[in-house]
mmCIF file of C-alpha atoms and ligand atoms in Angstrom:
data_model
loop_
_atom_site.group_PDB
_atom_site.id
_atom_site.type_symbol
_atom_site.label_atom_id
_atom_site.label_comp_id
_atom_site.label_asym_id
_atom_site.label_seq_id
_atom_site.Cartn_x
_atom_site.Cartn_y
_atom_site.Cartn_z
ATOM 1 C CA ALA A 1 -12.601 21.903 -5.798
ATOM 2 C CA ASP A 2 -16.125 23.115 -4.194
ATOM 3 C CA ILE A 3 -15.174 21.516 -0.954
ATOM 4 C CA ALA A 4 -11.798 23.325 -0.929
ATOM 5 C CA LEU A 5 -13.479 26.611 -1.877
ATOM 6 C CA ASN A 6 -15.950 25.959 1.306
ATOM 7 C CA ALA A 7 -13.057 24.853 3.662
ATOM 8 C CA ALA A 8 -11.171 28.488 2.604
ATOM 9 C CA LYS A 9 -14.284 30.054 3.365
ATOM 10 C CA ALA A 10 -14.951 28.800 6.579
ATOM 11 C CA LYS A 11 -11.643 29.051 7.611
ATOM 12 C CA GLU A 12 -11.725 32.516 6.689
ATOM 13 C CA LEU A 13 -14.755 33.241 8.496
ATOM 14 C CA SER A 14 -13.824 31.517 11.806
ATOM 15 C CA ALA A 15 -10.594 33.244 11.709
ATOM 16 C CA SER A 16 -12.071 36.525 11.566
ATOM 17 C CA ILE A 17 -14.805 35.341 14.309
ATOM 18 C CA TYR A 18 -11.564 34.228 16.328
ATOM 19 C CA GLU A 19 -9.994 37.800 15.965
ATOM 20 C CA GLN A 20 -12.980 39.740 17.262
ATOM 21 C CA GLY A 21 -12.211 38.240 21.051
ATOM 22 C CA SER A 22 -13.237 35.700 23.471
ATOM 23 C CA GLU A 23 -16.716 36.447 24.006
ATOM 24 C CA GLU A 24 -17.352 36.090 20.549
ATOM 25 C CA LYS A 25 -15.675 33.116 20.308
ATOM 26 C CA HIS A 26 -17.484 31.809 23.253
ATOM 27 C CA LEU A 27 -21.058 32.626 21.543
ATOM 28 C CA HIS A 28 -19.614 31.202 18.556
ATOM 29 C CA GLN A 29 -18.876 27.953 19.965
ATOM 30 C CA ILE A 30 -22.482 27.913 21.713
ATOM 31 C CA ARG A 31 -23.768 28.065 18.558
ATOM 32 C CA LEU A 32 -21.706 25.452 17.028
ATOM 33 C CA VAL A 33 -22.637 22.731 19.975
ATOM 34 C CA ASP A 34 -26.548 23.759 19.282
ATOM 35 C CA ASP A 35 -26.007 23.430 15.682
ATOM 36 C CA LEU A 36 -24.150 20.332 15.919
ATOM 37 C CA LYS A 37 -26.984 18.451 17.736
ATOM 38 C CA ILE A 38 -29.111 19.484 14.827
ATOM 39 C CA ALA A 39 -26.516 18.096 12.414
ATOM 40 C CA ILE A 40 -26.370 14.949 13.919
ATOM 41 C CA SER A 41 -30.261 14.221 13.361
ATOM 42 C CA GLU A 42 -30.433 15.999 9.996
ATOM 43 C CA ASP A 43 -28.058 14.624 7.747
ATOM 44 C CA GLN A 44 -25.536 17.649 7.576
ATOM 45 C CA LEU A 45 -22.508 15.011 8.648
ATOM 46 C CA THR A 46 -21.080 12.735 6.234
ATOM 47 C CA MET A 47 -17.970 10.545 6.370
ATOM 48 C CA PHE A 48 -15.062 10.816 3.983
ATOM 49 C CA TYR A 49 -12.716 8.200 3.293
ATOM 50 C CA GLN A 50 -8.812 8.323 2.969
ATOM 51 C CA PRO A 51 -6.850 5.001 1.876
ATOM 52 C CA LYS A 52 -3.365 3.528 3.428
ATOM 53 C CA VAL A 53 -1.014 1.928 0.862
ATOM 54 C CA ASP A 54 0.744 -1.244 2.260
ATOM 55 C CA LEU A 55 4.091 -1.038 0.908
ATOM 56 C CA HIS A 56 4.466 -4.618 1.426
ATOM 57 C CA GLN A 57 1.341 -5.962 -0.475
ATOM 58 C CA LYS A 58 1.384 -3.231 -2.939
ATOM 59 C CA ARG A 59 -2.105 -2.229 -2.364
ATOM 60 C CA VAL A 60 -4.713 -0.479 -0.469
ATOM 61 C CA THR A 61 -5.681 -2.603 2.163
ATOM 62 C CA GLN A 62 -7.157 0.237 4.871
ATOM 63 C CA VAL A 63 -9.363 3.245 4.797
ATOM 64 C CA GLU A 64 -9.519 5.758 7.485
ATOM 65 C CA SER A 65 -13.015 7.543 8.104
ATOM 66 C CA LEU A 66 -12.923 11.044 8.473
ATOM 67 C CA ILE A 67 -16.196 13.039 9.572
ATOM 68 C CA ARG A 68 -17.112 15.893 7.778
ATOM 69 C CA TRP A 69 -19.847 18.684 8.599
ATOM 70 C CA PHE A 70 -21.266 20.662 5.772
ATOM 71 C CA HIS A 71 -23.140 23.278 7.885
ATOM 72 C CA PRO A 72 -26.010 24.991 5.955
ATOM 73 C CA GLU A 73 -25.034 28.465 6.755
ATOM 74 C CA LEU A 74 -21.110 28.513 8.027
ATOM 75 C CA GLY A 75 -20.273 25.964 5.138
ATOM 76 C CA PHE A 76 -17.610 23.570 5.751
ATOM 77 C CA ILE A 77 -16.325 22.982 9.454
ATOM 78 C CA ALA A 78 -13.280 20.885 10.034
ATOM 79 C CA PRO A 79 -13.537 18.454 12.595
ATOM 80 C CA ASP A 80 -10.848 19.591 14.798
ATOM 81 C CA GLU A 81 -13.108 22.724 15.386
ATOM 82 C CA PHE A 82 -15.796 20.487 16.391
ATOM 83 C CA ILE A 83 -14.832 17.430 17.947
ATOM 84 C CA GLY A 84 -13.392 19.134 21.170
ATOM 85 C CA LEU A 85 -16.740 21.075 21.504
ATOM 86 C CA ALA A 86 -18.673 17.760 21.303
ATOM 87 C CA GLU A 87 -16.431 15.967 23.795
ATOM 88 C CA GLN A 88 -16.590 19.223 26.339
ATOM 89 C CA SER A 89 -20.586 19.136 25.764
ATOM 90 C CA GLY A 90 -21.574 15.510 26.294
ATOM 91 C CA LEU A 91 -22.373 15.201 22.532
ATOM 92 C CA MET A 92 -19.496 12.692 21.733
ATOM 93 C CA PRO A 93 -21.291 9.530 22.878
ATOM 94 C CA SER A 94 -24.086 10.325 20.207
ATOM 95 C CA LEU A 95 -21.545 11.498 17.795
ATOM 96 C CA SER A 96 -19.250 8.628 18.048
ATOM 97 C CA ARG A 97 -22.382 6.074 17.532
ATOM 98 C CA TRP A 98 -23.399 7.999 14.714
ATOM 99 C CA VAL A 99 -19.927 7.893 12.960
ATOM 100 C CA ILE A 100 -19.503 4.145 13.796
ATOM 101 C CA ARG A 101 -22.913 3.187 12.423
ATOM 102 C CA ASN A 102 -22.238 4.946 9.327
ATOM 103 C CA VAL A 103 -18.833 3.611 8.645
ATOM 104 C CA LEU A 104 -19.648 0.159 9.433
ATOM 105 C CA ASN A 105 -22.735 0.899 7.002
ATOM 106 C CA ASP A 106 -20.288 1.730 4.187
ATOM 107 C CA CYS A 107 -17.940 -1.167 5.180
ATOM 108 C CA MET A 108 -20.873 -3.515 4.471
ATOM 109 C CA ASP A 109 -21.872 -1.873 1.507
ATOM 110 C CA TRP A 110 -18.568 -2.013 -0.061
ATOM 111 C CA LYS A 111 -18.160 -5.863 0.836
ATOM 112 C CA SER A 112 -21.285 -6.917 -0.813
ATOM 113 C CA GLN A 113 -19.912 -5.193 -3.755
ATOM 114 C CA GLY A 114 -16.527 -7.281 -3.389
ATOM 115 C CA PHE A 115 -14.325 -4.691 -2.039
ATOM 116 C CA GLU A 116 -12.320 -5.873 0.914
ATOM 117 C CA LEU A 117 -11.175 -3.118 3.072
ATOM 118 C CA VAL A 118 -10.240 -2.747 6.859
ATOM 119 C CA MET A 119 -12.032 0.096 8.124
ATOM 120 C CA ALA A 120 -10.189 2.540 10.526
ATOM 121 C CA VAL A 121 -12.173 4.640 12.545
ATOM 122 C CA ASN A 122 -11.110 7.487 14.866
ATOM 123 C CA ILE A 123 -12.179 7.478 18.452
ATOM 124 C CA SER A 124 -11.493 10.488 21.032
ATOM 125 C CA ALA A 125 -10.078 10.944 24.514
ATOM 126 C CA TYR A 126 -14.045 10.821 25.899
ATOM 127 C CA ASP A 127 -14.828 7.494 24.248
ATOM 128 C CA LEU A 128 -11.815 6.277 26.272
ATOM 129 C CA ALA A 129 -12.855 7.723 29.442
ATOM 130 C CA HIS A 130 -16.448 6.054 29.213
ATOM 131 C CA ASP A 131 -17.031 2.341 29.591
ATOM 132 C CA ASP A 132 -19.903 1.886 27.074
ATOM 133 C CA LEU A 133 -18.600 2.305 23.627
ATOM 134 C CA PRO A 134 -17.152 -1.145 23.619
ATOM 135 C CA ASP A 135 -20.443 -2.980 23.715
ATOM 136 C CA TYR A 136 -22.242 -0.700 21.028
ATOM 137 C CA VAL A 137 -19.530 -1.594 18.728
ATOM 138 C CA PHE A 138 -19.628 -5.378 19.353
ATOM 139 C CA GLY A 139 -23.274 -5.251 19.068
ATOM 140 C CA LEU A 140 -23.163 -3.429 15.748
ATOM 141 C CA LEU A 141 -20.950 -5.857 14.262
ATOM 142 C CA LYS A 142 -23.197 -8.344 15.134
ATOM 143 C CA GLU A 143 -26.425 -7.010 13.801
ATOM 144 C CA LEU A 144 -24.024 -6.130 10.502
ATOM 145 C CA LYS A 145 -22.476 -9.562 10.253
ATOM 146 C CA LEU A 146 -19.224 -7.892 10.335
ATOM 147 C CA LYS A 147 -16.206 -9.382 11.790
ATOM 148 C CA PRO A 148 -13.975 -7.757 14.257
ATOM 149 C CA ASP A 149 -10.927 -7.579 12.174
ATOM 150 C CA ASP A 150 -12.843 -5.366 9.725
ATOM 151 C CA LEU A 151 -12.001 -2.854 12.044
ATOM 152 C CA ILE A 152 -9.215 -0.839 13.576
ATOM 153 C CA LEU A 153 -9.743 1.932 16.055
ATOM 154 C CA GLU A 154 -7.273 4.996 15.927
ATOM 155 C CA VAL A 155 -6.654 6.735 19.230
ATOM 156 C CA THR A 156 -4.319 9.586 19.699
ATOM 157 C CA GLU A 157 -1.276 9.008 21.708
ATOM 158 C CA SER A 158 -2.404 12.157 23.639
ATOM 159 C CA ALA A 159 -6.132 10.912 24.384
ATOM 160 C CA VAL A 160 -4.262 7.497 25.756
ATOM 161 C CA MET A 161 -1.879 9.643 28.102
ATOM 162 C CA GLN A 162 -4.688 11.592 29.558
ATOM 163 C CA ASP A 163 -5.464 8.578 31.771
ATOM 164 C CA PRO A 164 -3.550 5.652 30.550
ATOM 165 C CA LYS A 165 -4.797 3.188 33.184
ATOM 166 C CA GLN A 166 -8.350 3.817 32.073
ATOM 167 C CA ALA A 167 -7.340 3.912 28.476
ATOM 168 C CA LEU A 168 -5.787 0.351 28.829
ATOM 169 C CA MET A 169 -8.997 -0.991 30.253
ATOM 170 C CA ILE A 170 -10.782 0.007 27.471
ATOM 171 C CA LEU A 171 -8.441 -0.654 24.578
ATOM 172 C CA THR A 172 -8.013 -4.319 26.192
ATOM 173 C CA ARG A 173 -11.890 -4.669 25.828
ATOM 174 C CA PHE A 174 -11.676 -4.236 22.219
ATOM 175 C CA ARG A 175 -8.467 -5.926 21.524
ATOM 176 C CA GLU A 176 -10.102 -9.222 23.385
ATOM 177 C CA GLN A 177 -12.424 -9.191 20.787
ATOM 178 C CA GLY A 178 -9.970 -9.213 17.957
ATOM 179 C CA ILE A 179 -10.436 -5.433 17.144
ATOM 180 C CA LYS A 180 -7.288 -3.781 15.980
ATOM 181 C CA LEU A 181 -5.780 -0.826 17.436
ATOM 182 C CA ALA A 182 -3.693 2.212 16.187
ATOM 183 C CA ILE A 183 -1.888 5.013 18.060
ATOM 184 C CA ASP A 184 -2.612 8.260 15.985
ATOM 185 C CA ASP A 185 -0.464 11.298 15.818
ATOM 186 C CA TYR A 186 2.300 9.378 17.214
ATOM 187 C CA GLY A 187 5.247 11.799 18.464
ATOM 188 C CA THR A 188 3.485 14.837 19.704
ATOM 189 C CA GLY A 189 1.947 13.081 22.932
ATOM 190 C CA TYR A 190 4.955 12.801 25.666
ATOM 191 C CA SER A 191 5.042 8.869 25.882
ATOM 192 C CA SER A 192 7.717 6.657 25.474
ATOM 193 C CA LEU A 193 7.411 3.389 23.090
ATOM 194 C CA SER A 194 7.954 1.372 25.856
ATOM 195 C CA GLN A 195 5.004 2.757 27.442
ATOM 196 C CA LEU A 196 3.102 2.362 24.360
ATOM 197 C CA LYS A 197 4.057 -1.035 24.387
ATOM 198 C CA SER A 198 2.298 -1.823 27.221
ATOM 199 C CA LEU A 199 -1.029 -1.199 25.355
ATOM 200 C CA PRO A 200 -2.357 -3.609 22.855
ATOM 201 C CA VAL A 201 -1.783 -1.857 19.735
ATOM 202 C CA ASP A 202 -0.958 -3.084 16.518
ATOM 203 C CA GLU A 203 -0.230 0.321 14.453
ATOM 204 C CA LEU A 204 1.506 3.177 15.163
ATOM 205 C CA LYS A 205 0.729 6.154 13.036
ATOM 206 C CA ILE A 206 3.794 8.548 12.897
ATOM 207 C CA ASP A 207 2.293 12.102 13.202
ATOM 208 C CA MET A 208 2.247 13.978 9.937
ATOM 209 C CA SER A 209 4.353 17.000 11.456
ATOM 210 C CA PHE A 210 7.258 14.909 11.068
ATOM 211 C CA VAL A 211 6.303 13.613 7.599
ATOM 212 C CA LEU A 212 5.259 16.456 5.435
ATOM 213 C CA LYS A 213 8.510 18.006 4.626
ATOM 214 C CA LEU A 214 10.347 14.783 5.249
ATOM 215 C CA ASP A 215 12.202 15.314 1.608
ATOM 216 C CA GLN A 216 13.583 18.598 3.115
ATOM 217 C CA ASN A 217 14.276 18.053 6.369
ATOM 218 C CA LYS A 218 17.211 15.980 7.794
ATOM 219 C CA ASP A 219 16.093 16.054 11.538
ATOM 220 C CA ASP A 220 12.514 14.805 10.351
ATOM 221 C CA GLN A 221 14.464 11.979 8.667
ATOM 222 C CA ALA A 222 16.320 10.544 11.676
ATOM 223 C CA ILE A 223 13.371 10.904 13.611
ATOM 224 C CA VAL A 224 11.087 9.209 11.150
ATOM 225 C CA GLN A 225 13.664 6.512 10.149
ATOM 226 C CA SER A 226 14.562 5.777 14.047
ATOM 227 C CA THR A 227 11.018 5.389 15.012
ATOM 228 C CA ILE A 228 10.105 3.039 12.361
ATOM 229 C CA GLU A 229 13.137 1.075 13.452
ATOM 230 C CA MET A 230 12.207 1.013 17.193
ATOM 231 C CA GLY A 231 8.277 0.292 16.309
ATOM 232 C CA HIS A 232 9.716 -2.478 14.337
ATOM 233 C CA CYS A 233 11.539 -4.028 17.112
ATOM 234 C CA LEU A 234 8.446 -3.746 19.276
ATOM 235 C CA GLY A 235 6.250 -5.708 16.747
ATOM 236 C CA LEU A 236 4.596 -2.878 15.678
ATOM 237 C CA ASN A 237 3.074 -1.752 12.166
ATOM 238 C CA ILE A 238 4.239 1.551 11.118
ATOM 239 C CA VAL A 239 2.130 4.395 9.122
ATOM 240 C CA ALA A 240 3.411 7.335 7.871
ATOM 241 C CA GLU A 241 0.451 10.032 7.549
ATOM 242 C CA GLY A 242 1.018 13.001 5.693
ATOM 243 C CA VAL A 243 2.939 11.748 2.826
ATOM 244 C CA GLU A 244 2.623 14.482 0.083
ATOM 245 C CA SER A 245 5.236 13.808 -2.240
ATOM 246 C CA ARG A 246 7.095 11.340 -4.524
ATOM 247 C CA GLU A 247 10.297 11.924 -2.682
ATOM 248 C CA SER A 248 8.639 11.643 0.822
ATOM 249 C CA TRP A 249 7.157 7.922 -0.409
ATOM 250 C CA ALA A 250 10.781 6.714 -1.630
ATOM 251 C CA LEU A 251 12.279 7.790 1.783
ATOM 252 C CA LEU A 252 9.752 5.896 3.871
ATOM 253 C CA GLU A 253 9.684 2.823 1.546
ATOM 254 C CA GLY A 254 13.585 2.859 1.934
ATOM 255 C CA TYR A 255 13.392 3.235 5.821
ATOM 256 C CA GLY A 256 10.959 0.091 5.869
ATOM 257 C CA CYS A 257 7.737 1.739 6.387
ATOM 258 C CA ASP A 258 4.934 -0.473 6.239
ATOM 259 C CA LYS A 259 1.889 1.632 5.114
ATOM 260 C CA LEU A 260 1.410 5.309 3.784
ATOM 261 C CA GLN A 261 -1.106 7.786 3.659
ATOM 262 C CA GLY A 262 -1.576 11.325 2.458
ATOM 263 C CA TYR A 263 -2.366 13.780 -0.414
ATOM 264 C CA TYR A 264 0.155 12.323 -2.560
ATOM 265 C CA ILE A 265 -1.750 9.103 -2.548
ATOM 266 C CA SER A 266 -5.491 10.382 -1.971
ATOM 267 C CA LYS A 267 -7.055 13.398 -0.337
ATOM 268 C CA PRO A 268 -10.281 12.001 1.774
ATOM 269 C CA GLN A 269 -13.422 11.846 -0.324
ATOM 270 C CA ASN A 270 -17.017 10.588 -0.197
ATOM 271 C CA SER A 271 -17.856 6.877 -0.442
ATOM 272 C CA ALA A 272 -18.894 6.729 -4.063
ATOM 273 C CA ASN A 273 -15.819 8.960 -5.076
ATOM 274 C CA PHE A 274 -13.586 6.817 -2.706
ATOM 275 C CA ILE A 275 -14.616 3.796 -4.332
ATOM 276 C CA GLN A 276 -14.643 4.911 -7.836
ATOM 277 C CA TRP A 277 -10.835 5.906 -6.974
ATOM 278 C CA PHE A 278 -9.865 2.543 -5.288
ATOM 279 C CA LYS A 279 -11.298 0.753 -8.483
ATOM 280 C CA ASP A 280 -8.828 2.524 -10.613
ATOM 281 C CA TYR A 281 -5.788 2.752 -8.049
ATOM 282 C CA ASP A 282 -2.656 0.725 -9.166
ATOM 283 C CA VAL A 283 -0.174 1.265 -6.441
ATOM 284 C CA VAL A 284 2.817 -0.236 -8.662
ATOM 285 C CA ASN A 285 1.830 1.790 -11.717
ATOM 286 C CA GLU A 286 1.150 5.080 -10.287
ATOM 287 C CA TYR A 287 4.176 4.990 -8.550
ATOM 288 C CA SER A 288 6.596 3.895 -11.305
ATOM 289 C CA GLN A 289 4.728 6.393 -13.675
ATOM 290 C CA GLU A 290 5.854 9.210 -11.526
ATOM 291 C CA LEU A 291 9.493 7.733 -10.753
ATOM 292 C CA SER A 292 9.787 7.635 -14.964
HETATM 293 P P1 C2E B 301 -6.112 12.169 12.085
HETATM 294 O O1 C2E B 301 -6.975 11.143 12.548
HETATM 295 O O2 C2E B 301 -4.911 12.528 12.800
HETATM 296 O O3 C2E B 301 -6.306 12.557 10.716
HETATM 297 C C1 C2E B 301 -5.500 13.094 9.913
HETATM 298 C C2 C2E B 301 -5.929 14.179 9.409
HETATM 299 O O4 C2E B 301 -4.933 14.961 8.552
HETATM 300 C C3 C2E B 301 -7.073 14.351 8.504
HETATM 301 O O5 C2E B 301 -7.589 15.703 8.940
HETATM 302 C C4 C2E B 301 -6.605 14.353 6.919
HETATM 303 O O6 C2E B 301 -7.689 15.123 5.974
HETATM 304 C C5 C2E B 301 -5.508 15.158 6.872
HETATM 305 N N1 C2E B 301 -4.382 14.734 5.859
HETATM 306 C C6 C2E B 301 -4.366 13.505 5.494
HETATM 307 N N2 C2E B 301 -3.675 13.642 4.687
HETATM 308 C C7 C2E B 301 -2.703 14.490 4.632
HETATM 309 C C8 C2E B 301 -1.657 15.220 3.893
HETATM 310 O O7 C2E B 301 -0.928 14.339 3.077
HETATM 311 N N3 C2E B 301 -1.360 16.404 4.070
HETATM 312 C C9 C2E B 301 -2.213 17.143 5.144
HETATM 313 N N4 C2E B 301 -1.627 18.423 5.108
HETATM 314 N N5 C2E B 301 -3.433 16.522 5.777
HETATM 315 C C10 C2E B 301 -3.694 15.354 5.686
HETATM 316 P P2 C2E B 301 -9.274 15.923 9.166
HETATM 317 O O8 C2E B 301 -10.245 15.128 8.344
HETATM 318 O O9 C2E B 301 -9.505 17.465 9.098
HETATM 319 O O10 C2E B 301 -9.281 15.302 10.651
HETATM 320 C C11 C2E B 301 -8.342 15.864 11.819
HETATM 321 C C12 C2E B 301 -8.788 15.249 12.887
HETATM 322 O O11 C2E B 301 -9.902 15.067 13.655
HETATM 323 C C13 C2E B 301 -8.302 13.759 12.770
HETATM 324 O O12 C2E B 301 -6.987 13.574 12.789
HETATM 325 C C14 C2E B 301 -8.860 13.251 13.817
HETATM 326 O O13 C2E B 301 -8.482 13.076 15.120
HETATM 327 C C15 C2E B 301 -10.339 13.722 14.141
HETATM 328 N N6 C2E B 301 -11.420 13.138 13.598
HETATM 329 C C16 C2E B 301 -11.666 13.295 12.324
HETATM 330 N N7 C2E B 301 -12.725 12.698 11.850
HETATM 331 C C17 C2E B 301 -13.157 11.784 13.253
HETATM 332 C C18 C2E B 301 -14.488 11.150 13.595
HETATM 333 O O14 C2E B 301 -14.847 10.441 12.966
HETATM 334 N N8 C2E B 301 -14.263 10.676 14.575
HETATM 335 C C19 C2E B 301 -13.119 11.386 16.030
HETATM 336 N N9 C2E B 301 -13.577 10.995 16.945
HETATM 337 N N10 C2E B 301 -12.413 12.125 15.367
HETATM 338 C C20 C2E B 301 -12.344 12.359 14.209
HETATM 339 MG MG1 MG B 302 -6.701 9.105 12.363
HETATM 340 MG MG1 MG B 303 -3.072 11.495 12.717
HETATM 341 MG MG1 MG B 304 -4.732 14.403 14.301
#
């Protein structure tokens, strides 16, 4: 509740800043870039975790890591507000490394407590445009004694489309080592499924803009159902993100969707709260309770 409140406050604050005009906006962004440098070294960043439910196995098999920045003065700042700035200002290499190290540490920690979960990590267009992330990840997996298939990297469709050839090269290096790959926000980035098929991809995440109102919108239903069918024909695992209702869950299950993610299942939460939630969560029970 605290976080939601802070988020609302931060939104209000940044909305008022943006309304003041482009110069103020620019100054605000410069401040954020400066502050982000400090944030990386001073523990203002933390990772939150949101589960993906596997509908075939009826359990949580994967968890997506999502970065959170709690600014000492400005409160919560959403990743969509600072990831782009980090990309433009050259901070992305250190941010991505910070994320991957923290996330793999948590993964190792959970394993030692007996929780086996595949960790999904978002990587950005910047990471695809530069050649040095794969070796960093391989080195870290070795250091922490984790397996490549403990990890799935999520890259947005639009990040791939910025330079498909370069993206293919980087993604292939990850894939050759056994790291799985997901296309995030699918359906918003102007690629075709056949283009995607030329990438070494395992999982397709249908963008939440098609899923949020699935229970009310016939067009979304047609788009989602046919995307699932085409994806399956191409041998891809399909994930729906933005599942917010029991009705959407039921529709997606009917379409044969493989995995679900969304507030209806769980919001992103910090590591300790996520593990507590994970211990208590029972897909079959939760769902049938809601249905009855
Ligand atoms: P994404 O990877 O597509 O993540 C999904 C976003 O939707 C997350 O927002 C998540 O909190 C939110 N979400 C999940 N379920 C629901 C739902 O049922 N309803 C609604 N309305 N929203 C839902 P978040 O955490 O603000 O992240 C936004 C984006 O920022 C991410 O989109 C991802 O592209 C980027 N991002 C987040 N963490 C990282 C990171 O560690 N590294 C990089 N490079 N990018 C990140
Ligand atoms: Mg993602
Ligand atoms: Mg997404
Ligand atoms: Mg997104």
